[in-house]
Short mmCIF file of C-alpha atoms and ligand atoms in Angstrom, two decimals:
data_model
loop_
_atom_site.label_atom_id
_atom_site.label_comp_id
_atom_site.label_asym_id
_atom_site.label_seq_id
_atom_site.Cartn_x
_atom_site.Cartn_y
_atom_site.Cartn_z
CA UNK A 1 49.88 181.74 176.22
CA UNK A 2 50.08 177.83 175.97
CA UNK A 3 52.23 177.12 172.96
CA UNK A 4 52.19 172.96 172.97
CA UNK A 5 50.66 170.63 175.69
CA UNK A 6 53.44 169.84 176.74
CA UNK A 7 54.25 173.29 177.99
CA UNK A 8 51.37 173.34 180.81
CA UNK A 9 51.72 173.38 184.47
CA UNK A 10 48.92 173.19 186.27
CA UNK A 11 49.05 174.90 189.83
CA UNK A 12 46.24 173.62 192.01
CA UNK A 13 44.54 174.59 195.54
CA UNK A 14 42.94 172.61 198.20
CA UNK A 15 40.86 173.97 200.45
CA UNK A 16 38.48 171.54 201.65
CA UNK A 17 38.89 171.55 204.92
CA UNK A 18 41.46 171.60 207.83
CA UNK A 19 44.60 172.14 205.16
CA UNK A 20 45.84 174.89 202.74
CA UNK A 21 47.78 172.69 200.11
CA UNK A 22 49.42 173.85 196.61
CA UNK A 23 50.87 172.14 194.14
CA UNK A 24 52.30 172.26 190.84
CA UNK A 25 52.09 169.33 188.37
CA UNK A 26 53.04 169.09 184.37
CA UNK A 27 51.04 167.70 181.65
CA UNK A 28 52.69 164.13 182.23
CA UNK A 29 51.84 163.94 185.75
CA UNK A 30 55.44 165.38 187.18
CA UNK A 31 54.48 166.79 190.49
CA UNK A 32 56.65 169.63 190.46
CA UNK A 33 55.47 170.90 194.22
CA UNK A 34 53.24 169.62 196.60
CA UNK A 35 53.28 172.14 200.02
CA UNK A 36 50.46 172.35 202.60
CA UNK A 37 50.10 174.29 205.69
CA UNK A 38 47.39 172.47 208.20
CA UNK A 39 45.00 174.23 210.94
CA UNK A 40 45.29 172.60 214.20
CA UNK A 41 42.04 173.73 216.83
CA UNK A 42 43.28 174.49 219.74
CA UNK A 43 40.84 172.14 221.22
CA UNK A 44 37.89 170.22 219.52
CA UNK A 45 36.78 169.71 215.81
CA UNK A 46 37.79 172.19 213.29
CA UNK A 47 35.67 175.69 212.85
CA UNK A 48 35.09 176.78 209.47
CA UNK A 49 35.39 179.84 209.60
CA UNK A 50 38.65 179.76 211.66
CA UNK A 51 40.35 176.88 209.37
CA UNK A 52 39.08 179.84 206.68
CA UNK A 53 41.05 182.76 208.42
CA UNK A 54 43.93 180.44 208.74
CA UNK A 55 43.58 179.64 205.48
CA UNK A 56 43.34 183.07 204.02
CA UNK A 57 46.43 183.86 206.15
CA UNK A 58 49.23 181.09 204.60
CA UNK A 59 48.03 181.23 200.87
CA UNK A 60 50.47 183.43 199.76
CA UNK A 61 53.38 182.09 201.32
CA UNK A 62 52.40 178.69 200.69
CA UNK A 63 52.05 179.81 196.95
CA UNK A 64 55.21 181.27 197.09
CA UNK A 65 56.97 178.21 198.49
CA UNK A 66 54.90 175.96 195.78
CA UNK A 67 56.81 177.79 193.35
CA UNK A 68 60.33 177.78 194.39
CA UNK A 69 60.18 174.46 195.19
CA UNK A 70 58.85 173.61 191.42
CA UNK A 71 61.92 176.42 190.38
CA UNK A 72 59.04 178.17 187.87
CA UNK A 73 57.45 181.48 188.18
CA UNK A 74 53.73 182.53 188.05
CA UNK A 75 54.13 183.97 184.67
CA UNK A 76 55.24 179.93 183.63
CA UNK A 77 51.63 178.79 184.52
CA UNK A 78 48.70 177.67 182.30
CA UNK A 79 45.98 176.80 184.58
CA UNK A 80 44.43 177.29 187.98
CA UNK A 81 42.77 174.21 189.79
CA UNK A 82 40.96 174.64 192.63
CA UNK A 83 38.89 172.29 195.07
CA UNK A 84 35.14 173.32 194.45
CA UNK A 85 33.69 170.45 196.64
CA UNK A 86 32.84 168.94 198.42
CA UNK A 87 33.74 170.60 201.78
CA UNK A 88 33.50 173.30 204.66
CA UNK A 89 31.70 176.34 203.19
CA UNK A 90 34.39 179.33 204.34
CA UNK A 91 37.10 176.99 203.41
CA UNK A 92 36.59 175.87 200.24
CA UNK A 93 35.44 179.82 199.42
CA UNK A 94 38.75 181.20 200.73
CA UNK A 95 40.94 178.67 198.03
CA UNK A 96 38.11 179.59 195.10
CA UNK A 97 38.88 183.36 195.76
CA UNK A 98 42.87 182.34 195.58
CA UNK A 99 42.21 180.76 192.84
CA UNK A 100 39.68 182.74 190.49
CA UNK A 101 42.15 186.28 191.74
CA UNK A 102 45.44 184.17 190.35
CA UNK A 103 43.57 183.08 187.21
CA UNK A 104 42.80 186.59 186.38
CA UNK A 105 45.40 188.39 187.42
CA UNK A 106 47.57 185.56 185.11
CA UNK A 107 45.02 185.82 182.22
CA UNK A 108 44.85 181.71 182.28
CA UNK A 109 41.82 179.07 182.59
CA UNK A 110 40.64 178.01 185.81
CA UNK A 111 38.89 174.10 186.50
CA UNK A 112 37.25 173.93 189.18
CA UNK A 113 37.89 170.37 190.58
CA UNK A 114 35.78 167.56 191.99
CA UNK A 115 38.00 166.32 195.43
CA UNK A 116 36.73 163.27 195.98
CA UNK A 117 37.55 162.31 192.26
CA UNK A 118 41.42 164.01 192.93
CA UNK A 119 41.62 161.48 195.51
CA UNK A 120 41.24 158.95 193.24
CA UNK A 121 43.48 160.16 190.55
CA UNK A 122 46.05 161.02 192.31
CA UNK A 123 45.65 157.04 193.42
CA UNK A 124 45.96 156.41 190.21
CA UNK A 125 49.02 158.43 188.96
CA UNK A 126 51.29 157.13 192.16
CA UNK A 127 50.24 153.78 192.00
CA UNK A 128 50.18 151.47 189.09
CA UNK A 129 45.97 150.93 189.27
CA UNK A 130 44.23 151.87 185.92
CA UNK A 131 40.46 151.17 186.58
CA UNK A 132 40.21 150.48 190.60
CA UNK A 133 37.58 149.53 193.03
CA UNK A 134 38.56 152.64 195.70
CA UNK A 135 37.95 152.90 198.70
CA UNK A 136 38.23 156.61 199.96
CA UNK A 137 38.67 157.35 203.51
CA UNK A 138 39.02 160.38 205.58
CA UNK A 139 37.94 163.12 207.98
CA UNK A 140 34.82 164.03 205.97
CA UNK A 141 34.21 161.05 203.68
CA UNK A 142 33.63 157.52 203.36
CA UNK A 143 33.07 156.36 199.60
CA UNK A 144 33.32 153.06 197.91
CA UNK A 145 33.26 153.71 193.86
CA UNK A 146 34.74 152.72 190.29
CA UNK A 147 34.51 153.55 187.20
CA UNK A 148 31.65 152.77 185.02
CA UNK A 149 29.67 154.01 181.66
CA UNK A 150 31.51 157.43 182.00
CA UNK A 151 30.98 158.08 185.53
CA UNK A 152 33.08 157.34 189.12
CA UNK A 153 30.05 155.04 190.65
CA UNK A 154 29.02 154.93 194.29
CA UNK A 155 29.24 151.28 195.47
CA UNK A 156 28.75 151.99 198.99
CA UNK A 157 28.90 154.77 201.25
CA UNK A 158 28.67 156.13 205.12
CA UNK A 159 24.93 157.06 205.82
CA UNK A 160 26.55 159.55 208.25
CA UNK A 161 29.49 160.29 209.83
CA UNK A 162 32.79 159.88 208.18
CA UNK A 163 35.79 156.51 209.40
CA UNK A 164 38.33 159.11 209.83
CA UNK A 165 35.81 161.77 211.66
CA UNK A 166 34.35 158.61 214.17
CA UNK A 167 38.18 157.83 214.93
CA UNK A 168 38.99 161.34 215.88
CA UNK A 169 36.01 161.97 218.18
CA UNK A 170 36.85 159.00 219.82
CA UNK A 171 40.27 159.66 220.40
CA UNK A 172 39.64 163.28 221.71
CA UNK A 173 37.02 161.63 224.36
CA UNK A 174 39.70 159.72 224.96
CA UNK A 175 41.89 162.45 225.92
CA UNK A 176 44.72 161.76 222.50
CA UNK A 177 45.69 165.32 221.00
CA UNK A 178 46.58 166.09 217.71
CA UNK A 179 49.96 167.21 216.50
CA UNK A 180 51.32 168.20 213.59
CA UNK A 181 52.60 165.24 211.51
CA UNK A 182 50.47 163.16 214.12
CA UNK A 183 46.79 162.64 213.25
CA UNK A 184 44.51 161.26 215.83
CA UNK A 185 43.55 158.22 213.77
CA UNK A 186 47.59 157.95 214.06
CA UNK A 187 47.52 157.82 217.56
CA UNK A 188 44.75 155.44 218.11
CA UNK A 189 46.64 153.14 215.78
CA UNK A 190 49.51 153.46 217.44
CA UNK A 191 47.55 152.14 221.40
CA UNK A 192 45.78 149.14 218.93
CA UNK A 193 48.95 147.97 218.85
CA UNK A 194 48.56 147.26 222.29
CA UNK A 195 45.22 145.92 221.96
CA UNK A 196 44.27 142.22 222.12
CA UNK A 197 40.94 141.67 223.63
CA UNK A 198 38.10 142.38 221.64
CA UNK A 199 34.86 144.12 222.96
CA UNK A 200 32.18 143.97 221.58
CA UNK A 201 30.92 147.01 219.76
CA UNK A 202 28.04 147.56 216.68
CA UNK A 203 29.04 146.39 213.50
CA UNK A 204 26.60 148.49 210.81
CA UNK A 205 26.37 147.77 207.68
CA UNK A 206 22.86 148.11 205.91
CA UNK A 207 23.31 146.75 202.03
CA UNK A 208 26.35 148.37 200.37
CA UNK A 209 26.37 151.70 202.90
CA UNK A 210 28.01 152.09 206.67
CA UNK A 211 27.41 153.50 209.76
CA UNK A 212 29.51 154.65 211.67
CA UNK A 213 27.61 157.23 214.63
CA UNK A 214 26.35 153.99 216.62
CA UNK A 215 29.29 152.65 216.97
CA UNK A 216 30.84 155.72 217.77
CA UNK A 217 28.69 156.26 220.96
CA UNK A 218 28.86 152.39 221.95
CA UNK A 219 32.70 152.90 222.02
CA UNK A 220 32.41 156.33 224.20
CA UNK A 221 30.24 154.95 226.57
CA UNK A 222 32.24 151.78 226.61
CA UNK A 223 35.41 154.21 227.55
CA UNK A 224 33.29 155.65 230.00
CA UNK A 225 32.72 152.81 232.17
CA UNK A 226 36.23 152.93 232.67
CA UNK A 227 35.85 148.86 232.93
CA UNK A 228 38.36 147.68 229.62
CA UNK A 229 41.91 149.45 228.54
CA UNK A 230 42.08 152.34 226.28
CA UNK A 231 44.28 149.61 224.03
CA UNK A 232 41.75 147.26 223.96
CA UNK A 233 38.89 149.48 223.01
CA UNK A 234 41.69 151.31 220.21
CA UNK A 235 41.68 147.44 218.96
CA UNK A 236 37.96 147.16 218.84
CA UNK A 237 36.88 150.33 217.18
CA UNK A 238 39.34 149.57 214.85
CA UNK A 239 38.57 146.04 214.14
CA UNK A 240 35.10 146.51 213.78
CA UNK A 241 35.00 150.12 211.07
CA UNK A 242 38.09 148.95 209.18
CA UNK A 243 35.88 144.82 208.86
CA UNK A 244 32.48 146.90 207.99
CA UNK A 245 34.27 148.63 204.80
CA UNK A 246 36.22 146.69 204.18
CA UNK A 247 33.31 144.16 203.24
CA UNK A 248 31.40 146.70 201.33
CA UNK A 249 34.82 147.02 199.49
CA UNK A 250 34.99 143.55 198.62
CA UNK A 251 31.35 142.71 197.70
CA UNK A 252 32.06 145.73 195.31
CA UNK A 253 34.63 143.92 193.86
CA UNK A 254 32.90 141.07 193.25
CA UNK A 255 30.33 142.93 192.02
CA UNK A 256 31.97 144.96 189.12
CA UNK A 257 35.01 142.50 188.63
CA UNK A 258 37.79 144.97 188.45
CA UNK A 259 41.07 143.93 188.78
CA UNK A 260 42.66 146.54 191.27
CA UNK A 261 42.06 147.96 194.99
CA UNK A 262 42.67 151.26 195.67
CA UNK A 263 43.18 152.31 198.70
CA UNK A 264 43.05 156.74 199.65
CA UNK A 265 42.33 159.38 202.14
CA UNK A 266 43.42 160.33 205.07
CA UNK A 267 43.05 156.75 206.94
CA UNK A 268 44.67 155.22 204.13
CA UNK A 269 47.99 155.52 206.24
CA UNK A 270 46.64 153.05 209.00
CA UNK A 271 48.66 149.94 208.62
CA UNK A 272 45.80 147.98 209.99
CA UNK A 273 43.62 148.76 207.36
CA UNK A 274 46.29 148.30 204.75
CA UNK A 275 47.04 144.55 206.04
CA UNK A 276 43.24 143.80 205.90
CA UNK A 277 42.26 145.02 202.11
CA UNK A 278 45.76 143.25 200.70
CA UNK A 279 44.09 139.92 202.36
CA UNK A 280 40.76 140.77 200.46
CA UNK A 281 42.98 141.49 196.97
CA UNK A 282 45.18 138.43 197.69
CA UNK A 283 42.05 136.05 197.82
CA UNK A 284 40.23 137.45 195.17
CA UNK A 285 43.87 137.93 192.43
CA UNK A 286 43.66 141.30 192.30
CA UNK A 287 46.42 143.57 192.85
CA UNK A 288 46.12 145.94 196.39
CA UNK A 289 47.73 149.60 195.81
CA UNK A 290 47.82 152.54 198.71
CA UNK A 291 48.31 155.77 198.03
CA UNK A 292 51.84 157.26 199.20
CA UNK A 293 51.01 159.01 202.44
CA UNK A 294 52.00 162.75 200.68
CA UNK A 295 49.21 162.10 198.88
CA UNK A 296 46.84 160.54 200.91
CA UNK A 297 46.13 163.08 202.77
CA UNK A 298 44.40 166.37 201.64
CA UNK A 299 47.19 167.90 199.13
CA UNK A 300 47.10 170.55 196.39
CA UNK A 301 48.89 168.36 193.78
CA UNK A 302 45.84 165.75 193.11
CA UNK A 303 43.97 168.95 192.27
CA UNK A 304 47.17 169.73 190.03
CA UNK A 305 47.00 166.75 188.44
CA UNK A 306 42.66 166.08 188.02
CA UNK A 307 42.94 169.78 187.08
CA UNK A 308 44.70 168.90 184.17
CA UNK A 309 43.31 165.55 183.27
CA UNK A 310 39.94 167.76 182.60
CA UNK A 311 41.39 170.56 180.89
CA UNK A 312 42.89 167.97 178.44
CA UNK A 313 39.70 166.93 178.02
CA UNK A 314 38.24 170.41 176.84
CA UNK A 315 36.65 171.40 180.87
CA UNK A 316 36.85 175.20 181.76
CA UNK A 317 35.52 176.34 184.66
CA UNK A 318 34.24 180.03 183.53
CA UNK A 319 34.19 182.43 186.87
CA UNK A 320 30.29 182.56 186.96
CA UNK A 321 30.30 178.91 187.15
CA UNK A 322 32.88 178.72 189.46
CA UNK A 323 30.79 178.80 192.59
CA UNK A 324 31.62 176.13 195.35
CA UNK A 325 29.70 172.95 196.06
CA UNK A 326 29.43 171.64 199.48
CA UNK A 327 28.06 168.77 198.77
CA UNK A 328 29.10 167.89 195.37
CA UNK A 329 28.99 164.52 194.87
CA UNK A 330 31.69 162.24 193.16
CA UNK A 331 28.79 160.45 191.27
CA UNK A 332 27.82 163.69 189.88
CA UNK A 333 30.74 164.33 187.38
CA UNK A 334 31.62 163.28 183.59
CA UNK A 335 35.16 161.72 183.87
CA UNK A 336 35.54 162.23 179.65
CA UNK A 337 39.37 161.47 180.23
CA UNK A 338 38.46 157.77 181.26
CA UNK A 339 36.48 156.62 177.93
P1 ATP B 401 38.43 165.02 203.20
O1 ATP B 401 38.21 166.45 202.87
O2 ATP B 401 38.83 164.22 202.00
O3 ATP B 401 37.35 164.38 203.96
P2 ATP B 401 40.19 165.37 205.49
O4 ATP B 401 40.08 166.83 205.66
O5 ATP B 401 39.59 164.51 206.50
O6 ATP B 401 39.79 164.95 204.02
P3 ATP B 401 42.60 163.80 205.22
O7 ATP B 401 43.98 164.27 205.45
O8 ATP B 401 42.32 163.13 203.93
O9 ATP B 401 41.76 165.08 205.47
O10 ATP B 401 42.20 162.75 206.37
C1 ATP B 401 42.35 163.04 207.73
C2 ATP B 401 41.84 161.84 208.51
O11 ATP B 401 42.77 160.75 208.40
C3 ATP B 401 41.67 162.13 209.99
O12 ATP B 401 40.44 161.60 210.42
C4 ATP B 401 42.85 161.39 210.60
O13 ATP B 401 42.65 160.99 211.94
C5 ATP B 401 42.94 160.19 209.69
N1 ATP B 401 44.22 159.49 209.79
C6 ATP B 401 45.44 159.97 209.53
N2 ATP B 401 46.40 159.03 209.81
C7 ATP B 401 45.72 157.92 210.23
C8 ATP B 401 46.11 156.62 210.66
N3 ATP B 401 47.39 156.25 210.72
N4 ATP B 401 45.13 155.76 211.01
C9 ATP B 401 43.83 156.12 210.95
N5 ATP B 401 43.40 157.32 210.56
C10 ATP B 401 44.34 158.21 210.22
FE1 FE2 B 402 40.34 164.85 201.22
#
């Protein structure tokens, strides 16, 4: 029973994709809990249906850890938020399930929770930005937006494959492997270091959106050849995806005038990247904010915390509307808590 406002915790799943995350936030944005248990493929992209299993088989120690580490029991929660999309199918199913079982079982509302917008909120909370330009990237998106008549707005977007996903595949051609607390994308950064000589690779941008899938397979077959060094090419690929949004991100701000960067996502932790968008905010006198890595990455406190920002503004999710939406676009949601 929710006595006073005050009182709520929110406990919110993420499911997306590739981690199981929980976390636990209060009405005034206290995350309370954040934990997250990741799915590493043994080799190759991730499955869906195995990141599900895996998935399925952590949540309910990964609940139970979310909660001793915010010292509350399940009986203290108000509200369930879960990731409805967008995302893999069998992985964003397996944290609705989680989620609609707990919210019943608990007797307590559930809001089901746009990710892409989390990502942005969450931004927000950790970072002083009010009313950003962001720039959200990671292993399944790419998505320049702000905020505008009611609505997160898509400046600019991929027109296919994601930066984070066109890193990775590179760096598994390239023979890199993925451990846990090491992304790929961290371990290409890491040989750019190295890098001085730039090659010349496609740079794709077609009026506000990106491309990233030719320039992916000009940067294969350029590792192919064998004929430049692995740094070199790290360097390049770099270079030329971080310059390409990077631009869309700052004819955006031109654009809408807004007085903050945001940087989020997964490849929000490459230093590079970081370096080049504080230039951008430097020249036009805008502040440049990034995202503490915790909650860059895929995490169940940003669905915590948009969770409650919605219920606060009167959204339920009822349990026949809580179906998930693979491709539910950030464009396609009422942000009432912004106006
Ligand atoms: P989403 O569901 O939002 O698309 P995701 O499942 O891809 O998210 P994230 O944790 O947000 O998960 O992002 C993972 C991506 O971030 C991977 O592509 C990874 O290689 C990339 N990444 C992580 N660290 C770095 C880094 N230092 N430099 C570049 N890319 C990085
Ligand atoms: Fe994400």
């Amino acid at each position: 029973m929710i006595n006073s406002i005050n009182e709520i915790y929110c406990l919110g799943i993420e499911s997306t994709a590739d981690d199981f995350g929980v976390g636990i936030s209060t009405c005034s944005g206290e995350i309370l809990a954040n934990i997250s248990d990741g799915y590493i493929p043994e080799k190759g992209g991730i499955h869906p249906r195995e990141a599900a299993r895996h998935h399925a088989m952590v949540a309910s120690d990964v609940l139970d850890e979310a909660l001793i580490q915010a010292g509350i029991k399940s009986s203290d929660l108000s509200l369930i938020a879960f990731s409805q999309g967008p995302g893999l199918g069998p992985c964003l199913r397996t944290g609705a399930t989680v989620a609609r079982a707990l919210a019943a079982y608990l007797n307590i509302p559930l809001v089901g929770v746009n990710h892409s917008i989390a990502h942005v909120e969450i931004g927000k909370l950790k970072t002083n930005a009010t009313d950003p330009i962001t720039l959200y990237v990671s292993g399944g998106n790419t998505i320049i937006s702000a905020f505008n008549s009611g609505r997160y707005r898509i400046f600019g977007e991929t027109l296919d494959i994601a930066l984070g996903n066109c890193l990775d595949v590179f760096s598994r051609e390239a023979g890199l492997k993925h451990k846990k607390g090491i992304p790929l994308g961290a371990a290409l950064e890491k040989l750019a270091l190295d890098g001085n000589n730039l090659v010349l690779m496609p740079y794709i941008v077609k009026g506000m959106d990106v491309s990233f899938s030719g320039l992916l397979t000009s940067a294969v077959a350029l590792l192919r050849q064998k004929k430049y060094r692995l740094q070199d090419l790290c360097y390049s690929l770099q270079e030329i995806a971080f310059a390409m949004v990077c631009e869309v991100t700052e004819r955006a701000l031109a654009h809408t005038e807004k007085k903050e960067i945001l940087l989020t996502g997964g490849v929000a932790a490459n230093k590079r990247l970081q370096f080049m968008l504080s230039l951008i905010a430097k020249d036009h006198g805008v502040s440049f904010n990034k995202v503490p890595l915790e909650f860059a990455t895929d995490n169940g406190a940003m669905i915590a915390w948009t969770g409650l920002l919605a219920f606060r503004s009167g959204i339920v999710t009822p349990i026949e509307e809580s179906i998930v939406k693979l491709r539910w676009r950030i464009d396609r949601v009422d942000i009432p808590w912004m106006n």
